[in-house]
C-alpha atoms as a PDB file:
ATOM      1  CA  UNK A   1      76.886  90.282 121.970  1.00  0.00           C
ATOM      2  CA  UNK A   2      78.525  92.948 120.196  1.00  0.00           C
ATOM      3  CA  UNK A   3      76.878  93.948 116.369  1.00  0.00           C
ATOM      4  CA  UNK A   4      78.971  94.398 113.852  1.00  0.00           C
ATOM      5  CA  UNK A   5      78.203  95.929 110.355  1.00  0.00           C
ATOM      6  CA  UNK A   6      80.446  94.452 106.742  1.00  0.00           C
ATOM      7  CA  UNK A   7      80.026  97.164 104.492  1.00  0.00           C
ATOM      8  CA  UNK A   8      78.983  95.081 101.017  1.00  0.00           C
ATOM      9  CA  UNK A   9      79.944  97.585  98.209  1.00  0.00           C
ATOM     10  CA  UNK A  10      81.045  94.441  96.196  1.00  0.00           C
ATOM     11  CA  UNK A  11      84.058  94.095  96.437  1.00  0.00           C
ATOM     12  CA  UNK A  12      84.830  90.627  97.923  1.00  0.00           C
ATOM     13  CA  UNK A  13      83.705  87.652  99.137  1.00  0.00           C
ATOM     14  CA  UNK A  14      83.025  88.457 103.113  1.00  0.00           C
ATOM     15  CA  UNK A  15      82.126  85.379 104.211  1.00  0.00           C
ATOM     16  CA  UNK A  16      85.619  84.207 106.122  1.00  0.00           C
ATOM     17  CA  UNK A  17      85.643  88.095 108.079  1.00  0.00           C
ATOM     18  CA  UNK A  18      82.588  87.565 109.098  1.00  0.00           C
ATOM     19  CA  UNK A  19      83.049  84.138 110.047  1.00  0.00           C
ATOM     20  CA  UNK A  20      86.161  84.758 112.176  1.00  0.00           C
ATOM     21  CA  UNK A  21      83.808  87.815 114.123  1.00  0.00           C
ATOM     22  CA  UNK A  22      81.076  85.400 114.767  1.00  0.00           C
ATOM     23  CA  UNK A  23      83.394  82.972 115.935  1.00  0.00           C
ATOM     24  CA  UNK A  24      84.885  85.597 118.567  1.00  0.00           C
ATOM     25  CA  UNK A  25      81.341  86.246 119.347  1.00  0.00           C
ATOM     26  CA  UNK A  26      80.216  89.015 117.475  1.00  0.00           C
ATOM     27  CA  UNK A  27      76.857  88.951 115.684  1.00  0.00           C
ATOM     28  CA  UNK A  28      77.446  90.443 111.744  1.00  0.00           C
ATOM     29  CA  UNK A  29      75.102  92.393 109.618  1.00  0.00           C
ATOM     30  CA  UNK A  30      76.343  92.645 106.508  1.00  0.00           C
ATOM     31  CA  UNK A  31      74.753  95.370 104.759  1.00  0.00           C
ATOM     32  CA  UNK A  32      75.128  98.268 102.373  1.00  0.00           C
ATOM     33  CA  UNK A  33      72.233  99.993 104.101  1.00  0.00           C
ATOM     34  CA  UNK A  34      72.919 103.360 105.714  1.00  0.00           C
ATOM     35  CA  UNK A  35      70.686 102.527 108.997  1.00  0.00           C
ATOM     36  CA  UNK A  36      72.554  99.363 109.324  1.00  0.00           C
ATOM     37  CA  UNK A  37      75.727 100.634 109.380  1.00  0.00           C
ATOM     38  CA  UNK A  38      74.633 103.789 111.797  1.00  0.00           C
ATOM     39  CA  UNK A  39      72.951 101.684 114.226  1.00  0.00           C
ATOM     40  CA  UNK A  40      75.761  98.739 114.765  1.00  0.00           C
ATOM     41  CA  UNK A  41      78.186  98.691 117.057  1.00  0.00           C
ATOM     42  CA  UNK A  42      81.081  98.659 115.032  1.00  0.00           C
ATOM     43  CA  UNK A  43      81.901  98.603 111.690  1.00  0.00           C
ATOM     44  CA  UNK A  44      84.148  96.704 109.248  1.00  0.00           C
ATOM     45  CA  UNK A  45      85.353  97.630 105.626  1.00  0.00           C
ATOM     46  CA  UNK A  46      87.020  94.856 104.071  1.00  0.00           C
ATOM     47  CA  UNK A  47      87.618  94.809 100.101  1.00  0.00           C
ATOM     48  CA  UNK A  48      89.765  93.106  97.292  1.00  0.00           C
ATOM     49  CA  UNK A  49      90.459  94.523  93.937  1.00  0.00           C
ATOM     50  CA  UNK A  50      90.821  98.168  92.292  1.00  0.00           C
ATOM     51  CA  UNK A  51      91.013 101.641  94.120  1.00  0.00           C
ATOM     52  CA  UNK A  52      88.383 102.932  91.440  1.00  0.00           C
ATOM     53  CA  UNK A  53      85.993 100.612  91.533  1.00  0.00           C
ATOM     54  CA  UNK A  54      85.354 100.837  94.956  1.00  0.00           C
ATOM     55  CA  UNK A  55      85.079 104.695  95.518  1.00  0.00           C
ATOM     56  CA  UNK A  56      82.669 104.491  92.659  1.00  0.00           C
ATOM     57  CA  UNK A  57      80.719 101.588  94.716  1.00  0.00           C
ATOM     58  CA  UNK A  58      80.582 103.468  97.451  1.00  0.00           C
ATOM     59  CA  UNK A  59      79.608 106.891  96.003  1.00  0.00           C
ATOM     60  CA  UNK A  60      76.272 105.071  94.274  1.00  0.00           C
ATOM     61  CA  UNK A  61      75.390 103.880  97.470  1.00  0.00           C
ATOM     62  CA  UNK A  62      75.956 107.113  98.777  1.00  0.00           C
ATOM     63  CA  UNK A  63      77.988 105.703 101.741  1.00  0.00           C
ATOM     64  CA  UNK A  64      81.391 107.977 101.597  1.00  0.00           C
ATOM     65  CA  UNK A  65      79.635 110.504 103.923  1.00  0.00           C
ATOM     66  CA  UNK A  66      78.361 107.688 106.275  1.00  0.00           C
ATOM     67  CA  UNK A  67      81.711 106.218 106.541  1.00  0.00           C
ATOM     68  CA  UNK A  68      83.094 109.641 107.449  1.00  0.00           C
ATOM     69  CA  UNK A  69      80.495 110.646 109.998  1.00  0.00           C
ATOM     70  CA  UNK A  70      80.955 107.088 111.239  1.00  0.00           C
ATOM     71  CA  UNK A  71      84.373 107.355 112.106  1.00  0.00           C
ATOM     72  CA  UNK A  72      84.260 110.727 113.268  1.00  0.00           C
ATOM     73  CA  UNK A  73      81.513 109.181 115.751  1.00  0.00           C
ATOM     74  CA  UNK A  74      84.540 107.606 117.529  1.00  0.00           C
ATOM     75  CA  UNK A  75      82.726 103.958 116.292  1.00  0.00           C
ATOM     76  CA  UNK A  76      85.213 101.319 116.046  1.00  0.00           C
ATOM     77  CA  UNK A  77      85.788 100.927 112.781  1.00  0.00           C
ATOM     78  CA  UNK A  78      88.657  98.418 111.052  1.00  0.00           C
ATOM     79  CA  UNK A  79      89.453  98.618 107.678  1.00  0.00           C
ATOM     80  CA  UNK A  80      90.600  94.945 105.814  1.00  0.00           C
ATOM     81  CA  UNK A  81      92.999  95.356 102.740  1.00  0.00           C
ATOM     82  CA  UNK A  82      91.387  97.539 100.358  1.00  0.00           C
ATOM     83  CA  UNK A  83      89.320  98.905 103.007  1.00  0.00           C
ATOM     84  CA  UNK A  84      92.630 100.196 104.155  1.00  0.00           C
ATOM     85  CA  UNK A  85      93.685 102.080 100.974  1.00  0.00           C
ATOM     86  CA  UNK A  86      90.471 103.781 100.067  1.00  0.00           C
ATOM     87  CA  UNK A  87      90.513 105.257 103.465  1.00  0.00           C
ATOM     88  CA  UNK A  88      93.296 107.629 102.127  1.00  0.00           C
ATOM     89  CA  UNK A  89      93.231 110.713  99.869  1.00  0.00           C
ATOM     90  CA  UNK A  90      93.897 108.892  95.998  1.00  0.00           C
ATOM     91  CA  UNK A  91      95.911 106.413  94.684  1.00  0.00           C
ATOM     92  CA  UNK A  92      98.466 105.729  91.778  1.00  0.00           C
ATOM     93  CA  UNK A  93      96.164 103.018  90.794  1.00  0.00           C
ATOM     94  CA  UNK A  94      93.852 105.109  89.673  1.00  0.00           C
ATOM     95  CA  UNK A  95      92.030 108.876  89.475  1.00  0.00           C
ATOM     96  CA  UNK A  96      89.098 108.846  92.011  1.00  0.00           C
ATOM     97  CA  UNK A  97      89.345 110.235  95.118  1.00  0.00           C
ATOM     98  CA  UNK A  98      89.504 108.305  98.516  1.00  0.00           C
ATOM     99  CA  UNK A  99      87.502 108.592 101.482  1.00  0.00           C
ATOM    100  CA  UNK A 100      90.271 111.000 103.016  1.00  0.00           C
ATOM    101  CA  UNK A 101      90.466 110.050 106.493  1.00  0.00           C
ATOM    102  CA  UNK A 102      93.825 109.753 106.604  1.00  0.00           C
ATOM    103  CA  UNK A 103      96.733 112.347 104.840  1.00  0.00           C
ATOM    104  CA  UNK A 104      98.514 110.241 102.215  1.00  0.00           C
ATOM    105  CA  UNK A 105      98.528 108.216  99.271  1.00  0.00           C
ATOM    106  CA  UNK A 106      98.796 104.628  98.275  1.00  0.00           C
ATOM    107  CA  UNK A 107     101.820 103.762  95.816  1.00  0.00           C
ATOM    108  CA  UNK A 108     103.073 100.823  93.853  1.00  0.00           C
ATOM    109  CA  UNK A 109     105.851  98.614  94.809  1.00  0.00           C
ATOM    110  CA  UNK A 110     108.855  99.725  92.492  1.00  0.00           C
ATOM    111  CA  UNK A 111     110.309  96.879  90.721  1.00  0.00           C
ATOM    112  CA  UNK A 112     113.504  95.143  91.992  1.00  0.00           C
ATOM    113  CA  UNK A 113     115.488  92.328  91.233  1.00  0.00           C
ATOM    114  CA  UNK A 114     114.380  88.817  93.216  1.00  0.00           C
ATOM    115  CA  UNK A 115     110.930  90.289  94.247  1.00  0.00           C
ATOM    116  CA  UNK A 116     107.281  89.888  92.805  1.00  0.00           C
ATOM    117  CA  UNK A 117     104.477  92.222  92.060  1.00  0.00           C
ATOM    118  CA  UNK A 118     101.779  91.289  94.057  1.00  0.00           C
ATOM    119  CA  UNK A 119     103.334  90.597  96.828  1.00  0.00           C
ATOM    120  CA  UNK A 120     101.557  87.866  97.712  1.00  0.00           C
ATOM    121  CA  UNK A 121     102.180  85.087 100.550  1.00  0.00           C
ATOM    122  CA  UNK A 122     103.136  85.023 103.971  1.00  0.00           C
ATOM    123  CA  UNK A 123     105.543  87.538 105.210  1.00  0.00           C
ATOM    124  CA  UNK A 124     105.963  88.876 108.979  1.00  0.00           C
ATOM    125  CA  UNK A 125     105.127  92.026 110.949  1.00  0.00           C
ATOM    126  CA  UNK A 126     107.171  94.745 112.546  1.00  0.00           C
ATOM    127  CA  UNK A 127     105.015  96.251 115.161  1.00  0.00           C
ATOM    128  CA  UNK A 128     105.556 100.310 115.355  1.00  0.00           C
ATOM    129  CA  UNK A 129     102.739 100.561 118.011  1.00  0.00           C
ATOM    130  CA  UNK A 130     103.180  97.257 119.784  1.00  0.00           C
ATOM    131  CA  UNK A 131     100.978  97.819 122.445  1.00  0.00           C
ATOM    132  CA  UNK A 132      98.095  98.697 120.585  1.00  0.00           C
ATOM    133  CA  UNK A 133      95.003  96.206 121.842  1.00  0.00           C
ATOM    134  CA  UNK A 134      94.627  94.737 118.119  1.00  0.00           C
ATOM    135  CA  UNK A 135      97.998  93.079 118.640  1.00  0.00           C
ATOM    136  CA  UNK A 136      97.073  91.224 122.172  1.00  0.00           C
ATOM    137  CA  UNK A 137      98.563  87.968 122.662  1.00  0.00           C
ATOM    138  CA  UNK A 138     100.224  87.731 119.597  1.00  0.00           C
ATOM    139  CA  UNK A 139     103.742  86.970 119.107  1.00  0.00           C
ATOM    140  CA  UNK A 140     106.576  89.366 118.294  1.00  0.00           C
ATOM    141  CA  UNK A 141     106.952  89.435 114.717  1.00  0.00           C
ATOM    142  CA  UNK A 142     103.536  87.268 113.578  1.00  0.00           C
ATOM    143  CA  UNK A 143     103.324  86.130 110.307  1.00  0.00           C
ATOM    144  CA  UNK A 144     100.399  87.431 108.215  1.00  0.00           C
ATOM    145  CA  UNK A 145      98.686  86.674 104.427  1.00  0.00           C
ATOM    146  CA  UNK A 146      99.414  89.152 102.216  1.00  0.00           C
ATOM    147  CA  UNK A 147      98.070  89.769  98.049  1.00  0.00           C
ATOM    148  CA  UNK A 148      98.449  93.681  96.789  1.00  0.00           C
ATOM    149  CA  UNK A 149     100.530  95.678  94.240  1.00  0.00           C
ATOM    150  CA  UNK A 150      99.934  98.737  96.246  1.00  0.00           C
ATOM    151  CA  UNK A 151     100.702 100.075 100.062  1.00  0.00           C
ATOM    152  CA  UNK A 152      99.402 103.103 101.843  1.00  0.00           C
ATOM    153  CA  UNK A 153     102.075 105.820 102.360  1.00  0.00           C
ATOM    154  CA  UNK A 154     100.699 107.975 105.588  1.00  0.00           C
ATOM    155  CA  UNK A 155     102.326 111.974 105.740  1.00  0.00           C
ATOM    156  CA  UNK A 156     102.389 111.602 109.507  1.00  0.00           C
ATOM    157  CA  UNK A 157     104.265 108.760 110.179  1.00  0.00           C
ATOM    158  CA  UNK A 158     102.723 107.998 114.040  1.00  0.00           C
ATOM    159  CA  UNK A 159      99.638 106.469 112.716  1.00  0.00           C
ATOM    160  CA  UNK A 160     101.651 103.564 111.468  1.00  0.00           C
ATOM    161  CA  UNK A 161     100.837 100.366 113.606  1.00  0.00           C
ATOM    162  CA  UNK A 162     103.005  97.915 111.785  1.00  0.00           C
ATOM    163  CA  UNK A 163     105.166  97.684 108.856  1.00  0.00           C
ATOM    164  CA  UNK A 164     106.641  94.888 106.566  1.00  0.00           C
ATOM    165  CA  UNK A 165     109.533  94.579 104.603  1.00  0.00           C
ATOM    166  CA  UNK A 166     108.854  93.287 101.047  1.00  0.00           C
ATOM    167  CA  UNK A 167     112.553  92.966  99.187  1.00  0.00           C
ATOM    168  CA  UNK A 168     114.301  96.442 100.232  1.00  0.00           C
ATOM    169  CA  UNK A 169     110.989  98.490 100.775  1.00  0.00           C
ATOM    170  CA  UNK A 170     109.756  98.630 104.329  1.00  0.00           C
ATOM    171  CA  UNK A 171     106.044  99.963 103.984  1.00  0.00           C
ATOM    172  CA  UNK A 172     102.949  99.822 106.167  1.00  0.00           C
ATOM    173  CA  UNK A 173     101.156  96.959 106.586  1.00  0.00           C
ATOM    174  CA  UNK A 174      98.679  98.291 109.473  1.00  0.00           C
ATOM    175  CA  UNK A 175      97.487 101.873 110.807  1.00  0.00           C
ATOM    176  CA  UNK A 176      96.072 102.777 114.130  1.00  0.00           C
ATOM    177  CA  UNK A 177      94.543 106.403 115.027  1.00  0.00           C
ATOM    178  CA  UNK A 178      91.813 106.625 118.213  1.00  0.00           C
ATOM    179  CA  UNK A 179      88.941 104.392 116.830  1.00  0.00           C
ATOM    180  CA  UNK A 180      90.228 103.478 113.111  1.00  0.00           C
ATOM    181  CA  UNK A 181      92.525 100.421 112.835  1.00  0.00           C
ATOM    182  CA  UNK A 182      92.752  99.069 109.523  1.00  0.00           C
ATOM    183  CA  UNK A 183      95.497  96.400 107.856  1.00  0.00           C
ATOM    184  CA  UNK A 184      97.044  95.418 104.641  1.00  0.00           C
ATOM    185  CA  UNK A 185      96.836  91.977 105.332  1.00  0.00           C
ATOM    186  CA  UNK A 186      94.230  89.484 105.341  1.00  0.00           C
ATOM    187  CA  UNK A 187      93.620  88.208 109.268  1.00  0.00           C
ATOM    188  CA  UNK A 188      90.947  86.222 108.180  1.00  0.00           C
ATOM    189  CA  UNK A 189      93.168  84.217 105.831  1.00  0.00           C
ATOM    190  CA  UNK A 190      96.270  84.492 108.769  1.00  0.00           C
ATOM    191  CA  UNK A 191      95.677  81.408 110.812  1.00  0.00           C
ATOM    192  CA  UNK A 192      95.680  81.650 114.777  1.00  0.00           C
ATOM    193  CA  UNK A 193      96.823  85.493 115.142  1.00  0.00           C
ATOM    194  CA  UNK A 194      94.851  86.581 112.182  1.00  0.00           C
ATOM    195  CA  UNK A 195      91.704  85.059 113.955  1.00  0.00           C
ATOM    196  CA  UNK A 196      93.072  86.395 117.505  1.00  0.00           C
ATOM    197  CA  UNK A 197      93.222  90.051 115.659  1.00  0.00           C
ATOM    198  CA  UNK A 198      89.240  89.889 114.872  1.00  0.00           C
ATOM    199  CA  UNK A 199      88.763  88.296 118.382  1.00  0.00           C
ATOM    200  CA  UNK A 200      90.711  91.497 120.094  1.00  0.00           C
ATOM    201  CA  UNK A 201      88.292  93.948 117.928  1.00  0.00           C
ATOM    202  CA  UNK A 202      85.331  92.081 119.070  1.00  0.00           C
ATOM    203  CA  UNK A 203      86.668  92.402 122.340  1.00  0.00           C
ATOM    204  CA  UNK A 204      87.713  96.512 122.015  1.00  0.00           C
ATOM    205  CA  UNK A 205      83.967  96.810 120.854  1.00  0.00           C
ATOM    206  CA  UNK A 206      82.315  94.506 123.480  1.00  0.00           C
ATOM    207  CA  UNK A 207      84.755  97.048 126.093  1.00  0.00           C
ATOM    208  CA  UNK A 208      83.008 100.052 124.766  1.00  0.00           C
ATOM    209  CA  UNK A 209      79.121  98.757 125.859  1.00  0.00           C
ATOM    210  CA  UNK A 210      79.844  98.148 128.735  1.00  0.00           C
ATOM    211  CA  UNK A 211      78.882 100.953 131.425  1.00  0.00           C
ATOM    212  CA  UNK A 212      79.703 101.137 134.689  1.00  0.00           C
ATOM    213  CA  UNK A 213      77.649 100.572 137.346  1.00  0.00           C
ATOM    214  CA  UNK A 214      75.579 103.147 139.325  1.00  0.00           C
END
């Protein structure tokens, strides 16, 4: 049984991720602890709310150099909503700077006739790395929860692993590079695929325990 750390910087309830990992058979440790997060498995960064707030939660736990190291550890590590957009360099939403994984910014929706600001609701997918394992048996074009005013805005454009459409601005809704996957969405508020999503981590992690035998 795979152990997975929730990084608890408060910022969310993360009850329902960790539910849907237990339920694919992951054990959860949610924890703001250092150790915790060094020693698990794999590693999970969900969030709701503010840009700000969060680097700021994170800096006076002193966990923006874990979360680096962590990732650069090749860890599996997926990113949930906010968790997504503090992994970049800064944000219009605010002044602090991001964790700076990955080259980019996050913007606001612009304003256009017919749409709203959140975008909130269900909405579907376009996959731009459809074979990537987060997206096994899923269906083409899945529809997924969405709630945010802002979208991550990658400079190289291959990390994208899905995008949605949201009035007439196509932005990215998921990223994928080596061990960091991370989405805009919620999968733990998606029904079926959102769960299957958590169950394929749990699965990528369990993949990476195993060792061959002698």
């Amino acid at each position: 049984m795979p152990i997975i750390a929730v990084i608890d910087y408060d910022m969310g309830n993360l009850h329902s991720a960790c539910k849907g990992l237990q339920e694919a058979g992951a054990q959860t440790i949610v924890s703001d602890r250092p150790e915790d997060l060094v020693s698990a498995d794999a590693v999970v960064l969900p969030g709701v709310g503010a840009f700000d707030p969060a680097m700021r939660h994170l800096r006076s736990r002193h966990l923006i150099p874990v979360i680096q190291d962590i990732l650069a550890s090749g860890k599996p590590f997926l990113g949930i909503c906010l968790g997504l957009q503090i992994l970049f360099e800064g944000s219009e939403e605010g002044t602090e700077a991001g964790l700076g994984i990955i080259p980019g910014t996050v913007k606001r929706f612009q304003s256009e006739p017919g749409i709203t600001i959140p975008h909130m609701g269900w909405n579907q997918l376009e996959y731009q790395q459809p074979d990537l394992p987060l997206w096994r048996h899923s269906p083409a074009q899945p529809w997924v929860y969405f709630v945010h005013s802002y979208y991550v805005d990658p400079v190289d454009p291959t990390v994208k692993a899905a995008t949605v459409t949201h009035g007439t601005q196509t932005i990215t809704a998921a990223i994928a590079h080596d061990n960091l996957m991370a989405v805009q969405f919620h999968p733990e508020k998606s029904s079926t695929f959102g769960l299957q999503i958590l169950a394929n981590f749990v699965e990528q992690v369990q993949a990476t325990l195993v060792t061959p035998a002698l």
